[in-house]
PDB file of C-alpha atoms in Angstrom:
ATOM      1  CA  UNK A   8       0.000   0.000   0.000  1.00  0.00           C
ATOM      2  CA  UNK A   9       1.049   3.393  -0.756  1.00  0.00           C
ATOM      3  CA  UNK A  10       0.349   6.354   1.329  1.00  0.00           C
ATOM      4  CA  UNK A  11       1.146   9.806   0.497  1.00  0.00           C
ATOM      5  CA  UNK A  12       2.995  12.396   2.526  1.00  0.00           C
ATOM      6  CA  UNK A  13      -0.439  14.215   2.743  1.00  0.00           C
ATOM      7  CA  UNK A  14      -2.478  11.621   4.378  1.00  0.00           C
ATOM      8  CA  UNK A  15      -0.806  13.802   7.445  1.00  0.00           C
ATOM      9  CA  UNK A  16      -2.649  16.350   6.489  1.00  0.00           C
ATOM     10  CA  UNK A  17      -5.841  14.750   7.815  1.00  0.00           C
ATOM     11  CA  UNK A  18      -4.704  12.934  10.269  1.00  0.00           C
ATOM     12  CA  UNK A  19      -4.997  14.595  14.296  1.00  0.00           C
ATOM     13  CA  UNK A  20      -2.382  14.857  16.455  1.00  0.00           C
ATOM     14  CA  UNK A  21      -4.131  12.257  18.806  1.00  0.00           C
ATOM     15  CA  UNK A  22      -3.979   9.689  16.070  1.00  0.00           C
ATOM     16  CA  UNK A  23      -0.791  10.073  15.599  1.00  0.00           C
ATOM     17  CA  UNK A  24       0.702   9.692  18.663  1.00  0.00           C
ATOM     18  CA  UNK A  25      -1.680   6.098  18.634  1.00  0.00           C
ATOM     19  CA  UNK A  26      -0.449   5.423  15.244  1.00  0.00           C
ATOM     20  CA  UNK A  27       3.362   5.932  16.806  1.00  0.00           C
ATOM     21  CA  UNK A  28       2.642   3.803  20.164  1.00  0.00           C
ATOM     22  CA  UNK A  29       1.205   0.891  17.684  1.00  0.00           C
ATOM     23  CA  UNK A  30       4.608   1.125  15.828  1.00  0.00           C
ATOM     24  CA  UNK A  31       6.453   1.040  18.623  1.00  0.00           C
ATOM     25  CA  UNK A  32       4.275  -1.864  20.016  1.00  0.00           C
ATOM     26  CA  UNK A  33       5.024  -3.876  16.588  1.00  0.00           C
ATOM     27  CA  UNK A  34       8.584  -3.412  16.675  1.00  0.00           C
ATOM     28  CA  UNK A  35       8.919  -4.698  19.671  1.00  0.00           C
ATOM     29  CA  UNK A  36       6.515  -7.717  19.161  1.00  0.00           C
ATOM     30  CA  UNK A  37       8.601  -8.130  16.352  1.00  0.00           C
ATOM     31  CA  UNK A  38      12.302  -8.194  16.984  1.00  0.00           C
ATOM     32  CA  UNK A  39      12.647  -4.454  15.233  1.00  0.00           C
ATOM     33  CA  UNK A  40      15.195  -3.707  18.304  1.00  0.00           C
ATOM     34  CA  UNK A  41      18.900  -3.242  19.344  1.00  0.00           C
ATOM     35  CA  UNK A  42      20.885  -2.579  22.172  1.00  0.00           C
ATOM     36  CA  UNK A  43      20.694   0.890  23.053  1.00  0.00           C
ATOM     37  CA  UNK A  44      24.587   1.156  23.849  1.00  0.00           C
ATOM     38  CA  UNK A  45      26.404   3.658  25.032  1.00  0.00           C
ATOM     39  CA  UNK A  46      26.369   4.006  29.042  1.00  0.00           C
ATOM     40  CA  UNK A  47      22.820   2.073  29.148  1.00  0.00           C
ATOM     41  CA  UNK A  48      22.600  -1.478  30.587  1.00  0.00           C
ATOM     42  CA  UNK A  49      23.278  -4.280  28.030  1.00  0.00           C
ATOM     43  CA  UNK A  50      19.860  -5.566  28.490  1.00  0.00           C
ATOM     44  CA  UNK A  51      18.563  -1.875  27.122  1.00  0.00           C
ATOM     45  CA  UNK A  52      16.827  -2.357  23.604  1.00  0.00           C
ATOM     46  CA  UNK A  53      15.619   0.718  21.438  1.00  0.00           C
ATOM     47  CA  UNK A  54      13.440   0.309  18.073  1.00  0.00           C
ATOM     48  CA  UNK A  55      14.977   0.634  14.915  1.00  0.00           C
ATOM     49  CA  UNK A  56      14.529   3.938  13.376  1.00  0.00           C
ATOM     50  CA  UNK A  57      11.790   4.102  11.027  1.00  0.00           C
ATOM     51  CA  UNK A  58       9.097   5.903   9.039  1.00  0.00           C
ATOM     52  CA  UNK A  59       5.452   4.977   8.744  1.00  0.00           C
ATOM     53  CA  UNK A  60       5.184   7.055   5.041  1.00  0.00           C
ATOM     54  CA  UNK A  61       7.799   7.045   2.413  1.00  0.00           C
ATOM     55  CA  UNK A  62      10.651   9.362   2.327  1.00  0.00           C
ATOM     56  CA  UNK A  63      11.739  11.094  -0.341  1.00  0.00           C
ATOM     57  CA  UNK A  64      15.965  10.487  -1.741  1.00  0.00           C
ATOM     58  CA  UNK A  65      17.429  12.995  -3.612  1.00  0.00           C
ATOM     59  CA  UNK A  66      18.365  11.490  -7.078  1.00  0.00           C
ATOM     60  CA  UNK A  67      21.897  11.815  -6.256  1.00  0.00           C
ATOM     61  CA  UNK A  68      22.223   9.873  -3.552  1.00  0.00           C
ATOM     62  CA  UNK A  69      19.993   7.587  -5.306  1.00  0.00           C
ATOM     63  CA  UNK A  70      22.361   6.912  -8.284  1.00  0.00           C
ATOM     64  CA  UNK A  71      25.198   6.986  -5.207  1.00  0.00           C
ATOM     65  CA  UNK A  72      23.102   3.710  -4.300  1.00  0.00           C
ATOM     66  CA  UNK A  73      22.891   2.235  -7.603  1.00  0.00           C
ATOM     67  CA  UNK A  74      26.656   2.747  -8.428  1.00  0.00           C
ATOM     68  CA  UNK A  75      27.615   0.842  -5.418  1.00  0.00           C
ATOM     69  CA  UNK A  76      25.271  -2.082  -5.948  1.00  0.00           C
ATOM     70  CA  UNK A  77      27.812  -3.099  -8.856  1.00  0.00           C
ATOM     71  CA  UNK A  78      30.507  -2.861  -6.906  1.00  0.00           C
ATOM     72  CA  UNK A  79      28.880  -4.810  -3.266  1.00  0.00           C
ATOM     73  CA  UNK A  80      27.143  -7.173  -5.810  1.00  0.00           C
ATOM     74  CA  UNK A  81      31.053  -7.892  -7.417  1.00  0.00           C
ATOM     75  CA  UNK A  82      32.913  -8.445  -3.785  1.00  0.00           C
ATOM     76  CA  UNK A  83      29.901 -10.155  -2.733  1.00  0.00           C
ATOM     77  CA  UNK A  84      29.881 -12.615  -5.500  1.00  0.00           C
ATOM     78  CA  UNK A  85      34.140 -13.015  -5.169  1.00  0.00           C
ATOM     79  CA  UNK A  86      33.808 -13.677  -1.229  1.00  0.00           C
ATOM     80  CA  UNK A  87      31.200 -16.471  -1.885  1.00  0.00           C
ATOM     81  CA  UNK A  88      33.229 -18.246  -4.119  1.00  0.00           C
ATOM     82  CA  UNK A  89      36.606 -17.917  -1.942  1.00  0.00           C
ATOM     83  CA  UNK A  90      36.047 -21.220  -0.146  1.00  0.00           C
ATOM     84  CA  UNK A  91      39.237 -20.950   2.376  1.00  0.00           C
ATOM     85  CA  UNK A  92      38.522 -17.317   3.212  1.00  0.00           C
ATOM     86  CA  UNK A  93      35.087 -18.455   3.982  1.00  0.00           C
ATOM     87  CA  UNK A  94      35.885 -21.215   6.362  1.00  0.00           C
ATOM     88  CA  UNK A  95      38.852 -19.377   8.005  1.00  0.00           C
ATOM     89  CA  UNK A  96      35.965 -15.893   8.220  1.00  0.00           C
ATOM     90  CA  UNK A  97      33.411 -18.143   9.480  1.00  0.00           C
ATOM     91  CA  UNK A  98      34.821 -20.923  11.854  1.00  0.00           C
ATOM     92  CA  UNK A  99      34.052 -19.049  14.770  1.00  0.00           C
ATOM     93  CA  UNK A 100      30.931 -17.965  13.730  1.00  0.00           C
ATOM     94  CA  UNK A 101      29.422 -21.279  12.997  1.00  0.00           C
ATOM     95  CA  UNK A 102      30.534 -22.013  16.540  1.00  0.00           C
ATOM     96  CA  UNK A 103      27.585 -19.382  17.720  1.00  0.00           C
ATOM     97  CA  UNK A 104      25.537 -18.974  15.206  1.00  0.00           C
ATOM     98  CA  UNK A 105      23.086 -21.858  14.297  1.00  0.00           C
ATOM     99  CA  UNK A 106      21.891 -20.210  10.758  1.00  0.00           C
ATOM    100  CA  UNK A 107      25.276 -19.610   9.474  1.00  0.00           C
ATOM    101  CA  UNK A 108      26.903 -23.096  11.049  1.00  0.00           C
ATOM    102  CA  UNK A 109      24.021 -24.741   8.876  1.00  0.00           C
ATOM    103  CA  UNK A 110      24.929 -22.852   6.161  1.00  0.00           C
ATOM    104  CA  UNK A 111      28.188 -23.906   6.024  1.00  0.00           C
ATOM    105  CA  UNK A 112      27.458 -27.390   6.290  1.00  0.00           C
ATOM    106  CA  UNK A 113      24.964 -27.417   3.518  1.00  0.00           C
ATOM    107  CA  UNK A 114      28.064 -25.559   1.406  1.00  0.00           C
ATOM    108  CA  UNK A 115      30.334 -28.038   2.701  1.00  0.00           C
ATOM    109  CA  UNK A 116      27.926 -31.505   1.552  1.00  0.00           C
ATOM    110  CA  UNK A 117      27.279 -29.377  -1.619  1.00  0.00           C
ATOM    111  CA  UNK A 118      31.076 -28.764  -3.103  1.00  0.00           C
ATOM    112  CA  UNK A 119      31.451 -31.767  -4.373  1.00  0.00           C
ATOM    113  CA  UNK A 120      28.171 -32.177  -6.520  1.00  0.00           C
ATOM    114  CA  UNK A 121      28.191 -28.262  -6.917  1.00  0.00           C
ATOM    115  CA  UNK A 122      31.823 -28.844  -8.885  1.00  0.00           C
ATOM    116  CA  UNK A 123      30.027 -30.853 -11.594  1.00  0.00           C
ATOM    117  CA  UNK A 124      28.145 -27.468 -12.770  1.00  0.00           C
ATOM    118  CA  UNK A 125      29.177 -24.158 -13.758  1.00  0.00           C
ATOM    119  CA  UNK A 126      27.302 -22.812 -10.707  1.00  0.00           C
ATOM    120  CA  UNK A 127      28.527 -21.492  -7.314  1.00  0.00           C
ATOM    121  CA  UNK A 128      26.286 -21.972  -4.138  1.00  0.00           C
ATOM    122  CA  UNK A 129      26.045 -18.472  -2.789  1.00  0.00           C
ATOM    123  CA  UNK A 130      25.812 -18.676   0.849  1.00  0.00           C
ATOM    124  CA  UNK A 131      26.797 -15.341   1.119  1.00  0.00           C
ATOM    125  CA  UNK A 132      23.535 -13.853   2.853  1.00  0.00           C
ATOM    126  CA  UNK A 133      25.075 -10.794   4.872  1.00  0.00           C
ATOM    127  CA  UNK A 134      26.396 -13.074   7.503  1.00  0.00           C
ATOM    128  CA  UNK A 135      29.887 -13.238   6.049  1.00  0.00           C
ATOM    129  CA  UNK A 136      31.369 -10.237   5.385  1.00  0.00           C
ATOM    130  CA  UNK A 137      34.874  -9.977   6.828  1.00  0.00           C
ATOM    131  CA  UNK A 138      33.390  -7.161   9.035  1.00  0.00           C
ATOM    132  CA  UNK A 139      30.818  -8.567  10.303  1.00  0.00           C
ATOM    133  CA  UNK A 140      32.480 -11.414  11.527  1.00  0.00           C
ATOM    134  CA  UNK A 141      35.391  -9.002  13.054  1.00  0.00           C
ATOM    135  CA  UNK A 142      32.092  -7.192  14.930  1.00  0.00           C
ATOM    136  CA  UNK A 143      30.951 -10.651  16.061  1.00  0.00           C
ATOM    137  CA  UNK A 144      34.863 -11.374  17.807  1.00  0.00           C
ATOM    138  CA  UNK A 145      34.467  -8.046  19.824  1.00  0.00           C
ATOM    139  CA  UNK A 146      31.343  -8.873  21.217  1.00  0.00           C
ATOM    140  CA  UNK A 147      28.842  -6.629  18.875  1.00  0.00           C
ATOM    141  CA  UNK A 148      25.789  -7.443  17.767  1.00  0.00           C
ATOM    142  CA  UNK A 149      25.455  -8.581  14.235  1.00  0.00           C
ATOM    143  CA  UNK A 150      22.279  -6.611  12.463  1.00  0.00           C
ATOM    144  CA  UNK A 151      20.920  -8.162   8.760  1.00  0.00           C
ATOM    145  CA  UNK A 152      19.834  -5.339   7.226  1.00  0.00           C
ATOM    146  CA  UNK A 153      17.582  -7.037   4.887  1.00  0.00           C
ATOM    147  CA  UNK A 154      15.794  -8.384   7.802  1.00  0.00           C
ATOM    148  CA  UNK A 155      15.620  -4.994   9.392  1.00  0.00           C
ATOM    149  CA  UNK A 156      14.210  -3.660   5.594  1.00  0.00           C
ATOM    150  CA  UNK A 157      11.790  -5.978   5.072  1.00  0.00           C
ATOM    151  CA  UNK A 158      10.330  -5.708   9.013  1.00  0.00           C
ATOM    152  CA  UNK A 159       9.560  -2.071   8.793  1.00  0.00           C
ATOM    153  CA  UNK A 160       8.187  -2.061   5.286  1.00  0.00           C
ATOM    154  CA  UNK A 161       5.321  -4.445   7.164  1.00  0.00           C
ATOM    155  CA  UNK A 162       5.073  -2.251  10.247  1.00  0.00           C
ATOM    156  CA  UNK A 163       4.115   0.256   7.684  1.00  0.00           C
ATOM    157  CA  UNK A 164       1.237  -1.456   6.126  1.00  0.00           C
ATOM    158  CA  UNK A 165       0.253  -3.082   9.531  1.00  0.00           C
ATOM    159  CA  UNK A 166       0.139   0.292  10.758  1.00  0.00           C
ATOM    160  CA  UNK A 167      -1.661   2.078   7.984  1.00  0.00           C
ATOM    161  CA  UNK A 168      -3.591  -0.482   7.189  1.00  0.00           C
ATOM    162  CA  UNK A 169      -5.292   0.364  11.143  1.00  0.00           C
ATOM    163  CA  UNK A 170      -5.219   3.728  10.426  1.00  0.00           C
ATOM    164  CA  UNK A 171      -7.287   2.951   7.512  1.00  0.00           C
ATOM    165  CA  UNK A 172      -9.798   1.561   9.081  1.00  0.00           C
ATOM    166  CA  UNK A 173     -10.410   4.422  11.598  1.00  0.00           C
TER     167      UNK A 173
END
C-alpha cells in the first residue's frame, strides 16, 4: 500500500501519537530492536529507526546507491566463491551462530556435486562479510539489514492499514 505524505494532512495529532505507540508496540513484538549502547545497561533495547510514510531520496544519492550495488554485488559474488577465506571468516561464527553453522554445512555436503556445474552456491547472505564477523569477535551485535528492511516495510502497512480503518 502506498500512502502519500499528505495523508498527514488529515490525520490529528491524537492519532498520531496512537499510530506511533502501535509502531512502537510492533517493533517490539517483532524483533525491530537493538541494544541501546552507550552508558545504558546491556539488556537496554531501542526500536529501529523508522518511518510509517515514504521518504523522499534525492536522485543523487539515489544513483550513489545504484553505483555501489555493482561494486557490493562484485565483492559479494568473489567472497562467496573464496572457499578458504570463507571457512577461516566463518569458523568461529558457525561455533555461535546456528543459521550460518548450517549454512556452512549445507556448502560443505554441496562442493562436491556443486563442482560438476558451472554454478557457485552463494551462501553469502550478509552473515559473512569480513566485518561482520570481526564485529561478532568483539562482542557486537550482528544486524541483517535485509531483515531490518523488510520488518519495517510491514510495520508500515500493519500500521496504515489500522489507520485505515479508523
Amino acid at each position: 500500500m502506498s500512502v502519500s505524505t499528505r495523508a498527514l494532512d488529515n490525520v490529528d495529532e491524537q492519532l498520531r501519537t496512537e499510530v506511533a505507540a502501535q509502531a512502537f508496540i510492533w517493533a517490539t513484538q517483532n524483533g525491530l530492536l537493538y541494544g541501546a549502547g552507550g552508558d545504558y545497561p546491556s539488556s537496554m533495547l531501542v526500536h529501529a529507526p523508522m518511518s510509517l510514510l515514504p521518504t523522499p531520496l534525492p536522485r543523487d544519492a539515489y544513483e550513489k546507491g545504484v553505483a555501489l550495488t555493482e561494486i557490493c554485488n562484485k565483492l559479494t559474488d568473489a567472497i562467496s566463491k573464496d572457499e578458504p577465506y570463507l571457512r577461516e571468516t566463518l569458523a568461529e561464527v558457525c561455533q555461535s551462530d546456528p543459521f550460518t553453522a548450517k549454512l556452512m554445512e549445507i556448502f560443505e555436503s554441496s562442493r562436491e556435486e556443486a563442482a560438476k556445474y558451472d554454478a557457485a552456491l552463494g551462501i553469502l547472505s550478509g552473515v559473512v562479510h569480513k566485518t561482520e564477523a570481526e564485529l561478532h569477535r568483539s562482542g557486537h551485535i550482528i544486524i541483517h539489514p535485509k531483515g531490518v528492511g523488510n520488518r519495517v516495510c510491514s510495520l508500515s502497512d500493519t500500521c496504515w492499514d489500522e489507520v485505515l480503518t479508523l
